[in-house]
PDB file of N, CA, C and O in Angstrom:
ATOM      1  N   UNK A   1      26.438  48.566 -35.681  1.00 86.00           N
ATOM      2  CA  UNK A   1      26.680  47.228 -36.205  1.00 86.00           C
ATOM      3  C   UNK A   1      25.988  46.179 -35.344  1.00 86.00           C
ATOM      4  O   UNK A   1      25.310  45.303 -35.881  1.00 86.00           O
ATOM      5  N   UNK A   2      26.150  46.248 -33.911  1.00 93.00           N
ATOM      6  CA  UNK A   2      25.450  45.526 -33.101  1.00 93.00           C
ATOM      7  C   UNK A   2      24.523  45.804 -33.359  1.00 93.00           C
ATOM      8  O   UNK A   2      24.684  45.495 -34.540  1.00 93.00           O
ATOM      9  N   UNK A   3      23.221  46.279 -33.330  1.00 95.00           N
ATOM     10  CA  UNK A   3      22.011  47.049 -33.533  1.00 95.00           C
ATOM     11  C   UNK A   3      21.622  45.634 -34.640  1.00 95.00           C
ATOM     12  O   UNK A   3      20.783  44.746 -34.490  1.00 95.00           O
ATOM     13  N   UNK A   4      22.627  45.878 -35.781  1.00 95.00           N
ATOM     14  CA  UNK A   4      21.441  45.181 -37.305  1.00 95.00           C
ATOM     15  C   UNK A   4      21.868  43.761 -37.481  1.00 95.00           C
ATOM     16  O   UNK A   4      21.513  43.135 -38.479  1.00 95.00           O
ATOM     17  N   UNK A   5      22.803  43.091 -36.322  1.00 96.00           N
ATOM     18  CA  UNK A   5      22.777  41.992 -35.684  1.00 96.00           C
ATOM     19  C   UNK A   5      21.649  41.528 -35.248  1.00 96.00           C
ATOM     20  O   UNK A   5      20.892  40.712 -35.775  1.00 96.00           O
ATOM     21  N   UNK A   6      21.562  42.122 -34.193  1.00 96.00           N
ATOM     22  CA  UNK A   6      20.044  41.744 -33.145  1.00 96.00           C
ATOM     23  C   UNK A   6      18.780  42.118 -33.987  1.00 96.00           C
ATOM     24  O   UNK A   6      17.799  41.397 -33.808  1.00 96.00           O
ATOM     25  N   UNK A   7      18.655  43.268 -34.985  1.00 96.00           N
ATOM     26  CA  UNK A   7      17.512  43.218 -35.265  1.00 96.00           C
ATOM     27  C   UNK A   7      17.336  41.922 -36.553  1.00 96.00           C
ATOM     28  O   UNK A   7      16.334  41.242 -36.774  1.00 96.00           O
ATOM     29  N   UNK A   8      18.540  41.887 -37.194  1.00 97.00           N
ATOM     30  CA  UNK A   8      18.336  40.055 -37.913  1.00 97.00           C
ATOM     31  C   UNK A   8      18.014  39.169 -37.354  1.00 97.00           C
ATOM     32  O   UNK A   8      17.058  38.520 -37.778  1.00 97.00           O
ATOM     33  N   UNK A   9      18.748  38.755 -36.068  1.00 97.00           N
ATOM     34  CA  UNK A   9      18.297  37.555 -35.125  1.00 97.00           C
ATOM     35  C   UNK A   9      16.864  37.813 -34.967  1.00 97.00           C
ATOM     36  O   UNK A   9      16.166  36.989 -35.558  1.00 97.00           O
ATOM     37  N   UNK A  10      16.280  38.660 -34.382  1.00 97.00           N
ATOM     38  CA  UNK A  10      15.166  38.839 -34.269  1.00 97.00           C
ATOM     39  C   UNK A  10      14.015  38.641 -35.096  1.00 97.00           C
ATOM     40  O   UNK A  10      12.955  38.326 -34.555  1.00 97.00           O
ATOM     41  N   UNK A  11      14.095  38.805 -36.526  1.00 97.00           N
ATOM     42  CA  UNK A  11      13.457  38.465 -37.641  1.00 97.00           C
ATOM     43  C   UNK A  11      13.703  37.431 -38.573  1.00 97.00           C
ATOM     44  O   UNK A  11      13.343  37.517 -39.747  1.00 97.00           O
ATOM     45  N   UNK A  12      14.286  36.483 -38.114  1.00 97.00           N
ATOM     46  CA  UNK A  12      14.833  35.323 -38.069  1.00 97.00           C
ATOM     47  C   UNK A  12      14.001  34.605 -36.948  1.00 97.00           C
ATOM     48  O   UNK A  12      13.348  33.583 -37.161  1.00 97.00           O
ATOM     49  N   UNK A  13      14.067  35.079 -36.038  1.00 97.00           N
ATOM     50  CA  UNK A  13      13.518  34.496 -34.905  1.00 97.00           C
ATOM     51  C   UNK A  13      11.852  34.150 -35.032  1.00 97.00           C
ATOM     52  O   UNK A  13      11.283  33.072 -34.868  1.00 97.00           O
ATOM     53  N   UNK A  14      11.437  35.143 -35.298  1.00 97.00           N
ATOM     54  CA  UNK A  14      10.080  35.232 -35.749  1.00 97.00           C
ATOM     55  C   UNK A  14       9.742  34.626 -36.924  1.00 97.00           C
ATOM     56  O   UNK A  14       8.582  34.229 -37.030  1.00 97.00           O
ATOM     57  N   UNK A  15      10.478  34.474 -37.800  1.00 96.00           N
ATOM     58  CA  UNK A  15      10.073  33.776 -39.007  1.00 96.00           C
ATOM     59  C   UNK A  15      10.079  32.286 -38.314  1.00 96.00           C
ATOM     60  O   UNK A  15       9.009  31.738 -38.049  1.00 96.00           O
ATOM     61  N   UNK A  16      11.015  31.820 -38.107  1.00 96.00           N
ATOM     62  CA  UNK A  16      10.401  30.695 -37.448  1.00 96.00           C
ATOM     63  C   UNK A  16       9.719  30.137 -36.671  1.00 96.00           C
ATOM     64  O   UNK A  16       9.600  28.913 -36.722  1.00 96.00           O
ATOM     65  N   UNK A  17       9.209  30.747 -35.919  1.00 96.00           N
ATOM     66  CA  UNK A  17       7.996  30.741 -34.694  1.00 96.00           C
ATOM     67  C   UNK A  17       6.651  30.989 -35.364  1.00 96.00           C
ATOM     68  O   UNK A  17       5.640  30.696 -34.726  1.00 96.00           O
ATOM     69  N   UNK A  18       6.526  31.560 -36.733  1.00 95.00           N
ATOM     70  CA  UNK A  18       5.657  31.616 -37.766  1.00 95.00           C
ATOM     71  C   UNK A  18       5.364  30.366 -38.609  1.00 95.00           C
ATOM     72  O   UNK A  18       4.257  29.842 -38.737  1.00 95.00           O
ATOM     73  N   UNK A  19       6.684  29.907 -39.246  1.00 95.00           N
ATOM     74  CA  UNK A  19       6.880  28.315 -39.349  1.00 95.00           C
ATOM     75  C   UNK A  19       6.134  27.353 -38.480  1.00 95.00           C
ATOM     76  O   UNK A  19       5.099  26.757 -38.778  1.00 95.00           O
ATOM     77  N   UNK A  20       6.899  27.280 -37.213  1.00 95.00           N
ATOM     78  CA  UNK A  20       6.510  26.273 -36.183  1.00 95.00           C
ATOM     79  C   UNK A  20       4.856  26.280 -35.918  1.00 95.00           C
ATOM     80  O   UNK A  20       4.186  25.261 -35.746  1.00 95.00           O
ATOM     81  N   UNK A  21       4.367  27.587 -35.924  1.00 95.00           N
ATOM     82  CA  UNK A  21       2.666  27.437 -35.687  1.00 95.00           C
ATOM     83  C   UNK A  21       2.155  26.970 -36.800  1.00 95.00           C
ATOM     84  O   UNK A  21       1.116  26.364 -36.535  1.00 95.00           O
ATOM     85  N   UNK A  22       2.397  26.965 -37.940  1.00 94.00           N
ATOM     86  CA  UNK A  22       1.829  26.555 -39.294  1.00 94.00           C
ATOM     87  C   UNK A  22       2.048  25.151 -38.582  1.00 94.00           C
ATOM     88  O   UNK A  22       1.132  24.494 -38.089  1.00 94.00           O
ATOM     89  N   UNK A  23       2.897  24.916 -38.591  1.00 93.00           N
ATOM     90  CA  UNK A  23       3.205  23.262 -38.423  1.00 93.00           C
ATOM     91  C   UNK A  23       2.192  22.182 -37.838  1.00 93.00           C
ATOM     92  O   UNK A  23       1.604  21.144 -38.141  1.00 93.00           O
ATOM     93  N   UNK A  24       2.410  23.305 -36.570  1.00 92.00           N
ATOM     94  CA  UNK A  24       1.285  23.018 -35.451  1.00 92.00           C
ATOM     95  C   UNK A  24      -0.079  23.077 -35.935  1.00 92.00           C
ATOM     96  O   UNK A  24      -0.918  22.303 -35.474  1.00 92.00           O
ATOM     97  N   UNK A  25      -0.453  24.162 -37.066  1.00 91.00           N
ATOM     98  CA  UNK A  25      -1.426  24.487 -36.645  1.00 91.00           C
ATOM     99  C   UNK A  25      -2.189  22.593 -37.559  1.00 91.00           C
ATOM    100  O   UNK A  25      -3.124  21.861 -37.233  1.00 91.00           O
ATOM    101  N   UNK A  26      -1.016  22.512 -38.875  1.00 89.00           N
ATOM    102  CA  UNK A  26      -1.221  21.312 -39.417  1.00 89.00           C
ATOM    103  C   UNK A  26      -1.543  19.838 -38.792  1.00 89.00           C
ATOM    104  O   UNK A  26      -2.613  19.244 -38.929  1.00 89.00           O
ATOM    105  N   UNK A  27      -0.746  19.509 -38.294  1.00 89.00           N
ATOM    106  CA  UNK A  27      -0.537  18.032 -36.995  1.00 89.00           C
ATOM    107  C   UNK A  27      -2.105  18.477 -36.278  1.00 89.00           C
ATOM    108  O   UNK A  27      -3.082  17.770 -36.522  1.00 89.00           O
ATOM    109  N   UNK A  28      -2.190  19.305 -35.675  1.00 89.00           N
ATOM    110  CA  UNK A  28      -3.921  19.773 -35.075  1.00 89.00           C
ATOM    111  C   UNK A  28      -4.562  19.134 -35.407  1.00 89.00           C
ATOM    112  O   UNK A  28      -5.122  18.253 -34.755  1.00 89.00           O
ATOM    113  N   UNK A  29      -4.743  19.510 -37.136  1.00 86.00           N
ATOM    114  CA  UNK A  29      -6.033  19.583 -37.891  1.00 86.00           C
ATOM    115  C   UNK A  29      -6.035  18.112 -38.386  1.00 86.00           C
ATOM    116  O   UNK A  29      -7.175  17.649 -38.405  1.00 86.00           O
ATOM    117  N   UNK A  30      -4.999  17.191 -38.820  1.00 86.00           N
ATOM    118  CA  UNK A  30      -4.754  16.296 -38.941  1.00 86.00           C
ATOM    119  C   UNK A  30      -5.236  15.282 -37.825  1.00 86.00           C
ATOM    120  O   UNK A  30      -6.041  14.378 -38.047  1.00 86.00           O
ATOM    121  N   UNK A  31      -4.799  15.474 -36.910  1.00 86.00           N
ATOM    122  CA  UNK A  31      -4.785  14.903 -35.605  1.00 86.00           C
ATOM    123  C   UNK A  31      -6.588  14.814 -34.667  1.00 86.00           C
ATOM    124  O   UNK A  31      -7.152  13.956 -33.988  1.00 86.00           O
ATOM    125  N   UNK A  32      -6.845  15.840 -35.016  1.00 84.00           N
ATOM    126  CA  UNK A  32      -8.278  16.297 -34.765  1.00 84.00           C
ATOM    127  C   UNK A  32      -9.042  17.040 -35.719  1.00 84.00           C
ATOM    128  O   UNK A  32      -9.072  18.269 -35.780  1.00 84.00           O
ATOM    129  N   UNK A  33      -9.758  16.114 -36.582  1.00 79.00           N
ATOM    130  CA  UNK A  33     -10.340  16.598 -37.630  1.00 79.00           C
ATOM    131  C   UNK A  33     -11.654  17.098 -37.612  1.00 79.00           C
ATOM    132  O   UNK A  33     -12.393  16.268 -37.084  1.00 79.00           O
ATOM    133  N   UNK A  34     -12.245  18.099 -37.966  1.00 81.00           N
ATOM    134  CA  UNK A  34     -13.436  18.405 -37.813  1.00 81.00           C
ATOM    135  C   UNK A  34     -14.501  17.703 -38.198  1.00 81.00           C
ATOM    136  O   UNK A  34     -14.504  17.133 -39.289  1.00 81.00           O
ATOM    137  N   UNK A  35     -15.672  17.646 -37.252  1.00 82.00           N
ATOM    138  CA  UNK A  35     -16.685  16.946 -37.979  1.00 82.00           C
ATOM    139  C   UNK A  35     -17.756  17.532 -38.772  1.00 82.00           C
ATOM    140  O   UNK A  35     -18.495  18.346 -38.218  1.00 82.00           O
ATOM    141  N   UNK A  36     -18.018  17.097 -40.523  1.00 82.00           N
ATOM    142  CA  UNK A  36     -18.610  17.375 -41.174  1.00 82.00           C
ATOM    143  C   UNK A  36     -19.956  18.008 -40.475  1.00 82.00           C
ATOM    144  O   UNK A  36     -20.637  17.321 -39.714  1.00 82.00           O
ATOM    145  N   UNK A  37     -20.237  19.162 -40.742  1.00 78.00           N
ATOM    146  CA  UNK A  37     -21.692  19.220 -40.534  1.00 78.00           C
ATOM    147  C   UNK A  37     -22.781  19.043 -41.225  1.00 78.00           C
ATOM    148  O   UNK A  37     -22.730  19.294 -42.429  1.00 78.00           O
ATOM    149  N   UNK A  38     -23.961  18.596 -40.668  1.00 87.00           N
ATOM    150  CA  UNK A  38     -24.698  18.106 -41.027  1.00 87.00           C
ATOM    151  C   UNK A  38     -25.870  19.084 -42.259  1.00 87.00           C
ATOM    152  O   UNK A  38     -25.857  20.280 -42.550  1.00 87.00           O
ATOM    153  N   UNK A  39     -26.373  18.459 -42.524  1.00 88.00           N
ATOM    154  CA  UNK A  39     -27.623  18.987 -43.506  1.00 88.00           C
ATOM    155  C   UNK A  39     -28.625  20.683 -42.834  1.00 88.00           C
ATOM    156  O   UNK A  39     -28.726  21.820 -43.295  1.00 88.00           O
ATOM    157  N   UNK A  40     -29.113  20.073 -41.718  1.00 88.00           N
ATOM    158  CA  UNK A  40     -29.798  21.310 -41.045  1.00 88.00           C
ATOM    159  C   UNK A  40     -28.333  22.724 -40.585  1.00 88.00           C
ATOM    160  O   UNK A  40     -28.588  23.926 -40.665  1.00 88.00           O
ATOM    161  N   UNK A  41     -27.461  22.391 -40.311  1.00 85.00           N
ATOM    162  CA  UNK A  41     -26.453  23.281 -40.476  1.00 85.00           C
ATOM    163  C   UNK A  41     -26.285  24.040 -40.871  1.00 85.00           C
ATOM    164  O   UNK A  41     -26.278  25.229 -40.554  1.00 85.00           O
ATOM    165  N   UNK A  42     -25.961  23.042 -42.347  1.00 85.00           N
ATOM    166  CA  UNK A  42     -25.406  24.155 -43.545  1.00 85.00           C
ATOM    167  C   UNK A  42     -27.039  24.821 -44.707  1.00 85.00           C
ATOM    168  O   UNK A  42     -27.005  25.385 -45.800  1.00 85.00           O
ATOM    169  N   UNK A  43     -28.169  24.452 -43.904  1.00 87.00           N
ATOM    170  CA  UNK A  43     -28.952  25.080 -44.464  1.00 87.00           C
ATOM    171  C   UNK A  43     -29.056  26.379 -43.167  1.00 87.00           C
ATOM    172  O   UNK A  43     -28.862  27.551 -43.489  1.00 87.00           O
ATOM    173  N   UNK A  44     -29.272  26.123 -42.191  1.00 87.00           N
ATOM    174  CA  UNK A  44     -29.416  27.539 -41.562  1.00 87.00           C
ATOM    175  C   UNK A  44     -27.739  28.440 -41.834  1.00 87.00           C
ATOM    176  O   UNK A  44     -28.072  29.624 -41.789  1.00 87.00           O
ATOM    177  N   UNK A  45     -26.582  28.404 -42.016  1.00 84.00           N
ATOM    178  CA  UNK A  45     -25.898  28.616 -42.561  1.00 84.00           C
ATOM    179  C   UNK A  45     -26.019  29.458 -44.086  1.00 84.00           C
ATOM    180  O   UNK A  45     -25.552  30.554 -44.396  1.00 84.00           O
ATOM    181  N   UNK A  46     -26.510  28.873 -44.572  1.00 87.00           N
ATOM    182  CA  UNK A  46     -26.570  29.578 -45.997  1.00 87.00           C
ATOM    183  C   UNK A  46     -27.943  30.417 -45.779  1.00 87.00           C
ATOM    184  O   UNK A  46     -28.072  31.336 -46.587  1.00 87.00           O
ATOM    185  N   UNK A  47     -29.082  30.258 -44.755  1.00 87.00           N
ATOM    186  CA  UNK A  47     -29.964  30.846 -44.725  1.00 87.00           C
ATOM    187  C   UNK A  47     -29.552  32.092 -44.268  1.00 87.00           C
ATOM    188  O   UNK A  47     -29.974  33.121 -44.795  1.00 87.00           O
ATOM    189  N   UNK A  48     -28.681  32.101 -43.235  1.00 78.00           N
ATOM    190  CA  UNK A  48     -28.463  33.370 -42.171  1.00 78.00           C
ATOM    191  C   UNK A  48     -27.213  34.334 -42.883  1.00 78.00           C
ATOM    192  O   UNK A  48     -26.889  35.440 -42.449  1.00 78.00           O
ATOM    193  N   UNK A  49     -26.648  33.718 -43.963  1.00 64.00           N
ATOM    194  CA  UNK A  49     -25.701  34.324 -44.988  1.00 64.00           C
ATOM    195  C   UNK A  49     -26.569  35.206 -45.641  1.00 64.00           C
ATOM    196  O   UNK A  49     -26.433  36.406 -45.401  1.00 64.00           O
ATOM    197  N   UNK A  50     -27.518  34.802 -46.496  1.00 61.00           N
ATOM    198  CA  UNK A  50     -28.255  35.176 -47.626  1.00 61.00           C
ATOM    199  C   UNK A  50     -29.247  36.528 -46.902  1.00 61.00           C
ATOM    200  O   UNK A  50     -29.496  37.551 -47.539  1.00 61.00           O
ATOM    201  N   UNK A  51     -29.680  36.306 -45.611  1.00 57.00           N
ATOM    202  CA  UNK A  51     -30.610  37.128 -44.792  1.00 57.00           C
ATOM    203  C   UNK A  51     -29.472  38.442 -44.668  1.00 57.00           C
ATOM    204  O   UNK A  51     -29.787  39.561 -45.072  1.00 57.00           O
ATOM    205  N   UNK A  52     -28.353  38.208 -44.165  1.00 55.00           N
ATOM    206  CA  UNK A  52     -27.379  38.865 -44.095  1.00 55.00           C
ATOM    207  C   UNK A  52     -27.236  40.075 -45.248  1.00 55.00           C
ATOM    208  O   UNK A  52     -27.539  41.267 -45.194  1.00 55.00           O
ATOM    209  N   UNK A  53     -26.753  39.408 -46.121  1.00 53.00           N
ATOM    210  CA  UNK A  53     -26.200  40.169 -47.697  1.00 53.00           C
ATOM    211  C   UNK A  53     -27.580  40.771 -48.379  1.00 53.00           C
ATOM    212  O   UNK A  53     -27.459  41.341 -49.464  1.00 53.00           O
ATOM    213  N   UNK A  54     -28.861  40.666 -47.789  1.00 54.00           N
ATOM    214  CA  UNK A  54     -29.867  41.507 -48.623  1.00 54.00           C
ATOM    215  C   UNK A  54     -29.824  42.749 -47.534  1.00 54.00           C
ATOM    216  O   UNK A  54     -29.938  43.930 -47.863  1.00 54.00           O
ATOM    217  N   UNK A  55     -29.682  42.387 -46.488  1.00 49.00           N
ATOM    218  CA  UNK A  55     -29.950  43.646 -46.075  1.00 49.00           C
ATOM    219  C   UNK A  55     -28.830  44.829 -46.026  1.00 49.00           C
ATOM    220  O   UNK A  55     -29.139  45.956 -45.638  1.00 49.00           O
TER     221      UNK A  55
END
């Protein structure tokens, strides 16, 4: 009985610490937003994709 106590708390526990990083990971991204990249970027980007997938 003790046993499927602790192993609930435990997965309980973790579900929320799963929660809390989402959270986090949100406020982050919000907080520090990435900067768009530019033109030469996303062409070597799609170049080094495409080089990729033929071979």
């Amino acid at each position: 009985m003790m046993l499927w106590v602790i192993v609930i708390l435990l997965v309980l526990i973790m579900l929320d610490v799963v929660r809390l990083h989402k959270k986090v990971d949100r406020l982050t991204e919000f907080l520090n937003p990435q900067i768009p990249p530019t033109k030469e970027e996303i062409e070597s980007m799609l170049n080094t994709e495409s080089t990729s997938v033929e071979k």
